[in-house]
Coordinates of C-alpha atoms in Angstrom, one line a residue:
Chain D
X1 CA -55.0 0.2 22.9
X2 CA -54.4 -1.6 19.6
X3 CA -52.6 -4.9 20.2
X4 CA -48.9 -4.9 19.2
X5 CA -49.4 -7.9 17.0
X6 CA -51.4 -5.9 14.5
X7 CA -48.4 -3.7 13.8
X8 CA -46.0 -6.5 13.7
X9 CA -48.1 -8.3 11.2
X10 CA -48.4 -5.1 9.1
X11 CA -44.6 -4.6 9.1
X12 CA -43.9 -8.3 8.4
X13 CA -46.3 -8.2 5.5
X14 CA -44.6 -5.1 4.1
X15 CA -41.2 -6.7 4.4
X16 CA -42.4 -9.9 2.8
X17 CA -44.0 -8.1 -0.1
X18 CA -40.8 -6.1 -0.6
X19 CA -38.7 -9.3 -0.5
X20 CA -41.0 -10.9 -3.0
X21 CA -40.7 -7.9 -5.2
X22 CA -36.9 -7.9 -5.1
X23 CA -36.8 -11.6 -6.1
X24 CA -39.4 -11.4 -8.8
X25 CA -39.0 -8.0 -10.5
X26 CA -36.7 -7.5 -13.4
X27 CA -36.5 -3.8 -13.6
X28 CA -33.9 -2.1 -11.4
X29 CA -36.4 0.7 -10.6
X30 CA -39.0 -1.7 -9.3
X31 CA -36.4 -3.6 -7.3
X32 CA -35.5 -0.3 -5.7
X33 CA -39.2 0.4 -4.9
X34 CA -39.4 -3.1 -3.3
X35 CA -36.3 -2.4 -1.1
X36 CA -38.1 0.7 0.0
X37 CA -41.1 -1.4 1.0
X38 CA -38.8 -3.6 3.1
X39 CA -37.3 -0.6 4.7
X40 CA -40.7 0.8 5.5
X41 CA -41.6 -2.5 7.2
X42 CA -38.4 -2.2 9.3
X43 CA -39.1 1.4 10.3
X44 CA -42.7 0.5 11.4
X45 CA -41.2 -2.3 13.4
X46 CA -38.8 0.1 15.2
X47 CA -41.5 2.6 16.0
X48 CA -43.9 0.0 17.2
X49 CA -41.4 -1.5 19.6
X50 CA -40.3 1.9 20.7
X51 CA -43.9 3.0 21.6
X52 CA -44.9 -0.3 23.2
X53 CA -41.9 -0.4 25.5
X54 CA -41.5 2.0 28.4
X55 CA -37.7 1.9 28.7
X56 CA -35.3 3.7 26.4
X57 CA -38.0 4.2 23.8
X58 CA -36.1 7.0 22.1
X59 CA -33.4 4.9 20.5
X60 CA -36.0 3.0 18.5
X61 CA -37.5 6.3 17.2
X62 CA -34.0 7.6 16.4
X63 CA -33.2 4.4 14.6
X64 CA -36.3 4.8 12.4
X65 CA -35.1 8.3 11.4
X66 CA -31.7 7.0 10.5
X67 CA -33.3 4.2 8.4
X68 CA -35.3 6.8 6.5
X69 CA -32.2 9.1 5.9
X70 CA -29.9 6.3 4.8
X71 CA -32.5 4.8 2.5
X72 CA -32.9 8.2 0.8
X73 CA -29.2 8.4 0.3
X74 CA -29.0 4.9 -1.1
X75 CA -31.9 5.5 -3.5
X76 CA -30.4 8.7 -4.8
X77 CA -27.1 6.9 -5.6
X78 CA -29.0 3.9 -7.1
X79 CA -31.0 6.1 -9.5
X80 CA -27.7 7.8 -10.6
X81 CA -26.2 4.5 -11.5
X82 CA -29.4 3.2 -13.2
X83 CA -29.5 6.4 -15.2
X84 CA -25.9 5.9 -16.3
X85 CA -26.5 2.3 -17.2
X86 CA -29.6 3.3 -19.1
X87 CA -27.7 5.9 -21.2
X88 CA -25.2 3.2 -22.2
X89 CA -27.7 0.4 -22.9
X90 CA -31.1 1.9 -23.3
X91 CA -32.5 -0.5 -20.6
X92 CA -33.1 -0.6 -16.9
X93 CA -33.7 -4.3 -16.9
X94 CA -31.3 -6.2 -14.7
X95 CA -31.6 -9.4 -16.8
X96 CA -30.0 -7.5 -19.7
X97 CA -27.2 -6.2 -17.5
X98 CA -25.5 -9.6 -17.9
X99 CA -22.1 -9.0 -19.4
X100 CA -20.6 -10.2 -16.2
X101 CA -21.6 -13.9 -16.3
X102 CA -19.5 -17.0 -16.4
Chain W
X1 CA -13.9 12.1 29.9
X2 CA -12.3 15.2 28.3
X3 CA -12.9 16.4 24.8
X4 CA -9.4 15.3 23.9
X5 CA -10.0 11.7 25.2
X6 CA -13.1 11.5 22.9
X7 CA -11.1 12.7 19.9
X8 CA -8.3 10.4 20.8
X9 CA -10.7 7.4 20.9
X10 CA -12.0 8.0 17.3
X11 CA -8.7 9.4 16.0
X12 CA -7.8 6.7 13.4
X13 CA -11.3 7.2 11.8
X14 CA -11.1 11.0 12.1
X15 CA -7.7 11.0 10.4
X16 CA -9.1 9.1 7.4
X17 CA -12.2 11.4 7.2
X18 CA -10.0 14.5 7.4
X19 CA -7.9 13.1 4.6
X20 CA -10.9 12.7 2.5
X21 CA -11.9 16.3 3.1
X22 CA -8.4 17.5 2.4
X23 CA -8.2 15.6 -0.8
X24 CA -11.5 17.1 -2.1
X25 CA -10.6 20.6 -1.0
X26 CA -7.1 20.5 -2.6
X27 CA -8.7 19.2 -5.8
X28 CA -11.3 22.0 -5.7
X29 CA -8.7 24.8 -5.0
X30 CA -5.7 23.6 -7.0
X31 CA -7.2 21.2 -9.6
X32 CA -4.7 19.1 -11.5
X33 CA -1.6 20.7 -9.8
X34 CA -2.7 19.4 -6.3
X35 CA -0.8 16.3 -5.0
X36 CA -3.9 14.5 -3.9
X37 CA -2.0 11.2 -3.8
X38 CA 0.3 12.6 -1.2
X39 CA -2.5 13.8 0.9
X40 CA -4.2 10.4 0.8
X41 CA -0.9 8.6 1.8
X42 CA -0.5 11.1 4.7
X43 CA -4.0 10.4 5.9
X44 CA -3.4 6.6 5.8
X45 CA -0.1 7.0 7.7
X46 CA -1.6 9.3 10.3
X47 CA -4.4 6.9 10.8
X48 CA -2.1 4.0 11.3
X49 CA 0.2 6.0 13.5
X50 CA -2.7 7.1 15.7
X51 CA -3.8 3.4 16.0
X52 CA -0.3 2.6 17.2
X53 CA -0.4 5.5 19.6
X54 CA -3.7 4.2 21.0
X55 CA -1.9 0.9 21.7
X56 CA 1.2 2.5 23.3
X57 CA -0.4 5.4 25.2
X58 CA -3.5 3.6 26.0
X59 CA -7.1 4.9 25.5
X60 CA -10.3 5.0 27.5
X61 CA -12.6 2.2 26.4
X62 CA -16.0 4.0 26.0
X63 CA -16.4 7.2 24.0
X64 CA -19.1 9.4 22.5
X65 CA -21.6 8.5 25.2
X66 CA -21.2 4.7 24.7
X67 CA -21.6 4.8 20.9
X68 CA -18.1 3.4 20.4
X69 CA -15.8 1.1 22.3
X70 CA -12.1 1.4 21.7
X71 CA -10.2 -1.8 22.9
X72 CA -7.6 -4.2 21.7
X73 CA -10.1 -5.7 19.4
X74 CA -11.0 -2.5 17.6
X75 CA -7.3 -1.4 17.5
X76 CA -6.3 -4.7 15.9
X77 CA -8.9 -4.2 13.2
X78 CA -8.1 -0.5 12.7
X79 CA -4.5 -1.6 12.1
X80 CA -5.6 -4.0 9.4
X81 CA -7.9 -1.6 7.7
X82 CA -5.5 1.3 8.0
X83 CA -2.7 -0.9 6.5
X84 CA -5.0 -2.0 3.6
X85 CA -6.1 1.5 2.7
X86 CA -2.5 2.7 2.8
X87 CA -1.4 -0.2 0.5
X88 CA -4.2 0.5 -2.0
X89 CA -3.3 4.2 -2.0
X90 CA 0.4 3.5 -2.5
X91 CA -0.3 1.0 -5.3
X92 CA -2.9 3.3 -7.0
X93 CA -0.8 6.3 -7.9
X94 CA -0.1 5.3 -11.5
X95 CA -3.6 3.9 -12.2
X96 CA -5.5 6.7 -10.5
X97 CA -3.7 9.4 -12.6
X98 CA -5.5 8.0 -15.6
X99 CA -8.9 8.5 -13.9
X100 CA -11.2 11.4 -14.6
X101 CA -12.1 11.6 -10.9
X102 CA -8.9 10.8 -9.1
X103 CA -9.7 13.0 -6.1
X104 CA -13.1 11.4 -5.7
X105 CA -11.5 7.9 -5.8
X106 CA -9.2 8.7 -3.0
X107 CA -11.8 10.6 -1.0
X108 CA -14.3 7.8 -1.2
X109 CA -11.7 5.2 -0.4
X110 CA -10.7 7.2 2.8
X111 CA -14.3 7.7 3.8
X112 CA -15.1 4.0 3.4
X113 CA -12.0 3.0 5.4
X114 CA -12.8 5.5 8.1
X115 CA -16.3 4.2 8.5
X116 CA -14.9 0.6 8.6
X117 CA -12.7 1.7 11.6
X118 CA -15.8 3.1 13.3
X119 CA -17.6 -0.1 12.4
X120 CA -15.0 -2.2 14.3
X121 CA -15.5 0.2 17.3
X122 CA -19.3 0.3 17.2
X123 CA -21.0 -0.6 20.5
X124 CA -24.5 0.4 19.6
X125 CA -26.8 -0.9 16.8
X126 CA -27.4 2.7 15.5
X127 CA -23.6 3.5 15.2
X128 CA -23.1 0.2 13.6
X129 CA -25.8 0.6 11.0
X130 CA -24.8 4.2 10.1
X131 CA -21.1 3.2 9.8
X132 CA -22.0 0.2 7.8
X133 CA -24.1 2.1 5.3
X134 CA -21.4 4.9 5.0
X135 CA -18.9 2.2 4.1
X136 CA -21.2 0.5 1.6
X137 CA -22.4 3.7 -0.1
X138 CA -18.8 4.9 -0.7
X139 CA -18.0 1.4 -2.1
X140 CA -21.0 1.4 -4.5
X141 CA -19.5 4.5 -6.1
X142 CA -15.9 3.1 -6.1
X143 CA -17.0 0.0 -7.9
X144 CA -18.5 2.0 -10.7
X145 CA -15.9 4.7 -10.8
X146 CA -14.2 3.9 -14.1
X147 CA -17.2 4.9 -16.3
X148 CA -17.2 1.9 -18.5
X149 CA -20.1 -0.4 -19.1
X150 CA -18.9 -3.3 -17.0
X151 CA -18.0 -1.1 -14.1
X152 CA -21.5 0.5 -14.0
X153 CA -23.1 -2.9 -14.2
X154 CA -21.0 -4.1 -11.3
X155 CA -21.8 -1.0 -9.3
X156 CA -25.6 -1.5 -9.9
X157 CA -25.4 -5.2 -8.9
X158 CA -23.4 -4.4 -5.8
X159 CA -25.8 -1.7 -4.8
X160 CA -29.0 -3.7 -5.2
X161 CA -27.6 -6.6 -3.3
X162 CA -26.3 -4.3 -0.7
X163 CA -29.6 -2.5 -0.2
X164 CA -31.5 -5.8 0.2
X165 CA -28.9 -7.1 2.6
X166 CA -29.1 -3.9 4.7
X167 CA -32.9 -4.2 4.9
X168 CA -32.6 -7.8 6.0
X169 CA -30.0 -6.8 8.6
X170 CA -32.3 -4.0 9.9
X171 CA -35.2 -6.3 10.2
X172 CA -33.1 -8.5 12.5
X173 CA -32.0 -5.4 14.5
X174 CA -35.6 -4.4 14.9
X175 CA -36.4 -7.7 16.6
X176 CA -33.2 -7.5 18.7
X177 CA -34.3 -4.0 19.8
X178 CA -37.9 -5.1 20.4
X179 CA -36.9 -7.9 22.7
X180 CA -34.1 -6.2 24.6
X181 CA -35.6 -2.7 24.6
X182 CA -32.2 -1.1 23.9
X183 CA -29.9 -0.6 21.0
X184 CA -26.7 -0.9 23.1
X185 CA -24.8 -4.1 22.5
X186 CA -24.1 -4.4 26.3
X187 CA -27.7 -3.8 27.1
X188 CA -28.7 -6.6 24.7
X189 CA -26.1 -8.8 26.3
X190 CA -27.5 -8.2 29.7
X191 CA -31.0 -9.1 28.4
X192 CA -29.8 -12.2 26.6
X193 CA -28.1 -13.5 29.7
X194 CA -31.4 -13.6 31.7
X195 CA -33.8 -14.2 28.8
X196 CA -36.4 -16.9 29.3
X197 CA -36.3 -20.0 27.1
X198 CA -39.5 -18.9 25.4
X199 CA -37.6 -16.1 23.7
X200 CA -35.4 -18.7 21.9
X201 CA -37.4 -18.8 18.7
X202 CA -37.8 -15.0 18.2
X203 CA -34.1 -14.6 19.1
X204 CA -33.1 -17.2 16.5
X205 CA -35.2 -15.4 13.9
X206 CA -33.4 -12.2 14.7
X207 CA -29.9 -13.5 14.4
X208 CA -30.6 -15.4 11.2
X209 CA -31.7 -12.1 9.6
X210 CA -28.6 -10.4 11.1
X211 CA -26.3 -13.1 9.8
X212 CA -27.7 -13.0 6.3
X213 CA -27.5 -9.2 6.3
X214 CA -23.9 -9.0 7.6
X215 CA -22.9 -11.9 5.4
X216 CA -23.1 -9.4 2.5
X217 CA -19.9 -7.7 3.9
X218 CA -18.1 -11.0 4.4
X219 CA -19.2 -12.6 1.1
X220 CA -20.6 -15.5 3.0
X221 CA -23.5 -17.7 1.6
X222 CA -26.3 -16.8 1.1
X223 CA -25.4 -13.1 0.5
X224 CA -22.3 -14.1 -1.7
X225 CA -23.7 -13.9 -5.2
X226 CA -22.3 -10.3 -5.8
X227 CA -18.7 -11.2 -5.2
X228 CA -17.6 -12.7 -8.5
X229 CA -19.5 -10.1 -10.7
X230 CA -18.3 -7.2 -8.6
X231 CA -14.7 -8.3 -8.4
X232 CA -14.7 -8.8 -12.2
X233 CA -16.3 -5.6 -13.1
X234 CA -14.6 -3.2 -10.7
X235 CA -11.0 -1.9 -11.0
X236 CA -8.6 -4.4 -9.4
X237 CA -7.5 -2.0 -6.7
X238 CA -11.1 -1.4 -5.6
X239 CA -11.6 -5.1 -5.6
X240 CA -8.5 -5.4 -3.3
X241 CA -10.1 -3.0 -0.9
X242 CA -13.5 -4.8 -1.0
X243 CA -12.0 -8.2 -0.6
X244 CA -9.7 -7.5 2.4
X245 CA -10.9 -4.4 4.3
X246 CA -14.7 -5.1 3.8
X247 CA -14.4 -8.7 4.8
X248 CA -12.4 -7.7 7.9
X249 CA -15.0 -5.1 8.9
X250 CA -17.9 -7.6 8.2
X251 CA -16.2 -10.2 10.5
X252 CA -15.6 -7.5 13.1
X253 CA -19.3 -6.7 13.2
X254 CA -20.3 -10.3 13.3
X255 CA -17.9 -10.9 16.2
X256 CA -19.1 -7.9 18.2
X257 CA -22.8 -8.8 17.5
X258 CA -22.6 -12.4 18.2
X259 CA -19.9 -12.4 20.9
X260 CA -20.6 -9.3 22.8
X261 CA -24.4 -9.0 22.4
X262 CA -25.4 -12.6 22.1
X263 CA -23.1 -13.7 24.9
X264 CA -20.3 -15.8 23.3
X265 CA -20.1 -19.4 24.4
X266 CA -22.2 -19.3 27.5
X267 CA -25.8 -18.4 26.7
X268 CA -28.7 -20.7 25.8
X269 CA -28.6 -19.7 22.1
X270 CA -24.8 -19.9 21.4
X271 CA -25.0 -23.5 20.3
X272 CA -27.8 -22.5 17.8
X273 CA -25.8 -19.7 16.1
X274 CA -22.6 -21.7 16.2
X275 CA -24.4 -24.4 14.2
X276 CA -25.8 -21.8 11.8
X277 CA -22.3 -20.5 11.1
X278 CA -21.1 -24.0 10.6
X279 CA -23.7 -24.6 7.9
X280 CA -23.0 -21.2 6.3
X281 CA -19.2 -21.9 6.4
X282 CA -19.6 -25.3 4.8
X283 CA -21.9 -23.9 2.0
X284 CA -19.5 -20.9 1.4
X285 CA -16.5 -23.3 1.0
X286 CA -18.2 -25.6 -1.5
X287 CA -19.9 -22.8 -3.5
X288 CA -16.7 -20.8 -3.6
X289 CA -14.4 -23.7 -4.5
X290 CA -16.6 -25.3 -7.1
X291 CA -17.3 -21.9 -8.6
X292 CA -13.6 -21.1 -8.9
X293 CA -12.6 -24.3 -10.6
X294 CA -13.7 -23.4 -14.1
X295 CA -12.8 -19.7 -14.1
X296 CA -10.6 -18.2 -16.7
X297 CA -10.6 -14.6 -15.5
X298 CA -8.2 -13.8 -12.7
X299 CA -10.5 -11.4 -10.8
X300 CA -13.5 -13.6 -11.1
X301 CA -11.5 -16.5 -9.8
X302 CA -10.4 -14.4 -6.8
X303 CA -14.1 -13.5 -6.3
X304 CA -15.0 -17.2 -5.8
X305 CA -11.9 -17.7 -3.8
X306 CA -13.0 -14.8 -1.5
X307 CA -16.3 -16.7 -0.9
X308 CA -14.4 -19.9 0.0
X309 CA -12.0 -18.0 2.3
X310 CA -15.0 -16.4 4.1
X311 CA -16.2 -20.0 4.6
X312 CA -12.8 -20.9 6.1
X313 CA -12.9 -17.9 8.5
X314 CA -16.4 -18.6 9.5
X315 CA -15.2 -22.0 10.8
X316 CA -13.7 -19.9 13.6
X317 CA -17.0 -18.2 14.3
X318 CA -18.7 -21.6 14.6
X319 CA -16.0 -22.6 17.0
X320 CA -16.7 -19.5 19.1
X321 CA -20.0 -20.9 20.2
X322 CA -18.7 -24.2 21.2
X323 CA -17.0 -22.4 24.1
X324 CA -13.6 -22.6 22.6
X325 CA -11.6 -19.4 23.3
X326 CA -9.3 -20.1 20.4
X327 CA -12.1 -19.3 18.0
X328 CA -12.2 -15.6 18.1
X329 CA -8.4 -15.2 18.1
X330 CA -8.4 -17.7 15.2
X331 CA -10.7 -15.5 13.2
X332 CA -8.6 -12.4 13.9
X333 CA -5.4 -14.1 13.0
X334 CA -6.9 -15.4 9.8
X335 CA -8.0 -11.9 8.9
X336 CA -4.5 -10.5 9.4
X337 CA -2.9 -13.3 7.4
X338 CA -5.6 -13.0 4.7
X339 CA -5.0 -9.2 4.5
X340 CA -1.2 -9.5 3.6
X341 CA -1.9 -12.4 1.3
X342 CA -4.8 -11.0 -0.7
X343 CA -3.4 -7.5 -1.0
X344 CA -0.3 -9.1 -2.7
X345 CA -2.4 -11.2 -5.1
X346 CA -4.7 -8.4 -6.1
X347 CA -2.0 -5.8 -6.6
X348 CA -0.2 -8.2 -9.0
X349 CA -3.5 -8.7 -10.8
X350 CA -3.9 -5.0 -11.1
X351 CA -0.3 -4.6 -12.3
X352 CA -0.8 -7.2 -15.0
X353 CA -4.1 -5.7 -16.0
X354 CA -2.3 -2.4 -16.4
X355 CA 0.6 -3.6 -18.3
X356 CA -0.8 -6.4 -20.4
X357 CA -4.4 -5.1 -20.7
X358 CA -5.7 -8.5 -19.8
X359 CA -7.2 -10.3 -16.8
X360 CA -7.3 -13.7 -18.4
X361 CA -5.2 -16.4 -16.5
X362 CA -4.0 -17.7 -19.9
X363 CA -2.1 -14.4 -20.4
X364 CA -0.2 -15.0 -17.2
X365 CA 1.8 -17.7 -19.0
X366 CA 5.5 -17.3 -18.4
X367 CA 5.0 -14.3 -16.2
X368 CA 8.1 -15.3 -14.3
X369 CA 10.2 -14.5 -17.4
X370 CA 8.6 -11.1 -17.9
X371 CA 8.4 -9.8 -14.3
X372 CA 10.0 -12.3 -11.9
X373 CA 9.1 -10.3 -8.8
X374 CA 5.4 -10.1 -9.6
X375 CA 5.3 -13.7 -10.5
X376 CA 7.1 -14.8 -7.3
X377 CA 4.9 -12.6 -5.1
X378 CA 1.7 -13.8 -6.8
X379 CA 2.8 -17.5 -6.5
X380 CA 3.6 -17.0 -2.8
X381 CA 0.2 -15.4 -2.2
X382 CA -1.6 -18.2 -4.1
X383 CA 0.4 -20.8 -2.1
X384 CA -0.7 -19.0 1.1
X385 CA -4.4 -18.9 0.0
X386 CA -4.2 -22.6 -0.6
X387 CA -2.8 -23.1 2.9
X388 CA 0.6 -24.7 2.3
X389 CA 3.6 -24.1 4.6
X390 CA 5.7 -22.0 5.1
X391 CA 3.2 -19.2 4.5
X392 CA 0.7 -17.2 6.7
X393 CA -2.3 -18.9 5.1
X394 CA -1.1 -22.2 6.4
X395 CA -0.7 -21.1 10.0
X396 CA -4.1 -19.4 9.8
X397 CA -5.9 -22.5 8.5
X398 CA -4.3 -24.7 11.1
X399 CA -5.1 -22.2 13.9
X400 CA -8.8 -21.9 13.0
X401 CA -9.3 -25.6 12.3
X402 CA -7.5 -26.5 15.5
X403 CA -9.8 -24.1 17.5
X404 CA -12.8 -26.0 16.1
X405 CA -11.3 -29.4 16.8
X406 CA -10.4 -28.5 20.4
X407 CA -14.0 -28.1 21.4
X408 CA -14.5 -31.9 20.7
X409 CA -18.0 -31.3 19.3
X410 CA -18.9 -33.9 16.7
X411 CA -20.5 -31.4 14.3
X412 CA -17.3 -29.2 14.4
X413 CA -15.1 -32.2 13.7
X414 CA -17.3 -32.9 10.7
X415 CA -17.0 -29.3 9.6
X416 CA -13.2 -29.4 9.8
X417 CA -13.0 -32.6 7.8
X418 CA -15.2 -30.9 5.2
X419 CA -12.9 -27.8 5.2
X420 CA -9.8 -29.9 4.7
X421 CA -11.5 -31.6 1.8
X422 CA -12.2 -28.2 0.4
X423 CA -8.7 -27.1 0.8
X424 CA -7.7 -30.0 -1.5
X425 CA -10.2 -28.8 -4.1
X426 CA -8.9 -25.2 -3.9
X427 CA -5.3 -26.4 -4.4
X428 CA -6.3 -27.4 -7.9
X429 CA -7.2 -23.9 -9.2
X430 CA -4.7 -21.9 -7.1
X431 CA -1.7 -24.2 -8.1
X432 CA -2.8 -24.4 -11.7
X433 CA -2.5 -20.6 -11.9
X434 CA 1.0 -20.9 -10.3
X435 CA 2.0 -23.5 -12.9
X436 CA 0.8 -21.3 -15.7
X437 CA 3.0 -18.4 -14.5
X438 CA 6.1 -20.5 -14.0
X439 CA 6.1 -23.4 -16.4
X440 CA 4.3 -22.2 -19.5
X441 CA 6.1 -20.3 -22.2
X442 CA 5.1 -16.7 -22.7
X443 CA 3.7 -15.7 -26.1
X444 CA 5.5 -12.4 -25.8
X445 CA 8.5 -12.2 -23.5
X446 CA 8.9 -8.5 -23.2
X447 CA 9.8 -7.7 -19.6
X448 CA 7.8 -5.1 -17.7
X449 CA 8.4 -3.2 -14.5
X450 CA 6.2 -2.1 -11.7
X451 CA 6.1 1.5 -10.4
X452 CA 7.9 2.2 -7.0
X453 CA 4.7 2.2 -4.9
X454 CA 3.5 -1.1 -6.3
X455 CA 7.0 -2.7 -5.8
X456 CA 6.9 -1.5 -2.1
X457 CA 3.4 -2.9 -1.5
X458 CA 4.4 -6.2 -3.1
X459 CA 7.6 -6.4 -1.1
X460 CA 5.7 -5.7 2.2
X461 CA 3.1 -8.3 1.3
X462 CA 5.6 -11.0 0.5
X463 CA 7.6 -10.4 3.6
X464 CA 4.4 -10.5 5.7
X465 CA 3.2 -13.8 4.1
X466 CA 6.6 -15.4 4.9
X467 CA 7.1 -13.8 8.3
X468 CA 3.7 -14.8 9.6
X469 CA 4.2 -18.2 8.2
X470 CA 7.6 -18.7 9.8
X471 CA 7.2 -16.9 13.0
X472 CA 3.5 -16.3 13.7
X473 CA 3.8 -15.7 17.4
X474 CA 3.7 -11.9 17.5
X475 CA 0.5 -11.8 15.4
X476 CA -1.0 -14.7 17.4
X477 CA -0.3 -12.7 20.5
X478 CA -1.9 -9.6 19.1
X479 CA -4.9 -11.7 18.0
X480 CA -5.3 -13.2 21.4
X481 CA -5.1 -9.9 23.2
X482 CA -7.7 -8.6 20.8
X483 CA -10.0 -11.6 21.3
X484 CA -9.6 -11.3 25.1
X485 CA -10.9 -7.7 24.9
X486 CA -14.0 -9.1 23.2
X487 CA -14.9 -11.6 25.9

């Protein structure tokens, strides 16, 4: 059997790459994609733990499904808002969405 | 457990969800003629009434196969959330009638509040996560509902921060699940109680992720950056809901997670997370208070104030881990006092924005001559936020700080000293606003009046602030009962 560490490193890397993307990207779309990477890391984590443990493994798998569903809902909404902002300002760059600054 | 018992347990949340459904259906079937406002008020009243019925008739604790737990703790929070959503609905009548999507506004408000009630009841990580996201997603739309440029921008910022916070929270959940092998909070508690010392580091990693993720709801550093932008950009009544109900739900989750699952004051890691919350509380207070000092926009100032207040409340969370039983009841009392205070403040801001078309504090000059009631209620609320007697905010601060001092831990004493220093800083910007309203001359002295619903909400808020300030014992008793249910 593949050691559990391999999967944990994979999910940790995905999460870290996603977090780096969130902090470094300036386009709202790319930030959303980075969030998706973070969530993919989380889902892999849940599935790994669920399959390497013998007790109550189901709840981990169910959790992964909920993560995927909720992420889809969130991205759908986010794209709607980005689209509206884009129509008003012709940009999806979060640096230029800065009318709310002190 | 019969079917009715199950329904009774989640009744307050169901009433709010049903209200949302009724509002949307009425809008669809009757369009403009429908009295959607009335339906939303009825939903709020039924939810509050049902919460009260749970308290009087009693309710079985576990429901829905252990997914939720209904006890004095969840009832206390359901009462706060129900009260806030009712207040926002009552005050929103006039403003919402100008909205293109008034029905959607009420429906989303009710859905978000219903999920918050579920959130306070959640006894399982999965329920908790789904309720949390339902709350957030409804709020993302509410923030951007007015279809102007700033509202959309605030919505986008809120959504992006919220999505990242949710991912971080989930990463922490994944490790909790991986170590304990179960998503049930009780199961995790059983595991933590017998966990070997070697698990300390992974457990600390998990709860730091959880605290950062859930801090988004509470507007606690380091997930606080959205608050000023979102409060400024969103409609004042939506900001009311975010600042009070959302914060209460966030602290409820934090208390359930850290108190129930991570074992309160008597496990090997409770000192660790107590210290973490102490650091977060100190940072929130200083960031919020220094940020608020130079603000000229009322809602933006209240946004920074909300961060600072989250810091004050988190002092109670830090005291939790020191083994002091006053900690959790202090947090709960503070949330109750904060709810009546902040609703009053935000509703006045919303009224002024409506009538004067301005959110600048300079335009509050001489408000006492134009609308004495609004000016007096806002002054009272600001005095309460500062923490000056005889208001609810004073009792709340004394209660929470006292809980921290009681433990006798040196780091908690230092935290309280820092918090008192911060209260002095906060007095500067809160009382400057009061002075502007009362002493400065208005540029235009035309008086204006509030609508009936707004007047009612302001009166209730003012009475609450004074009542809990002069005779806090009933609320303290309720908070202590609620905290006892948590232990």
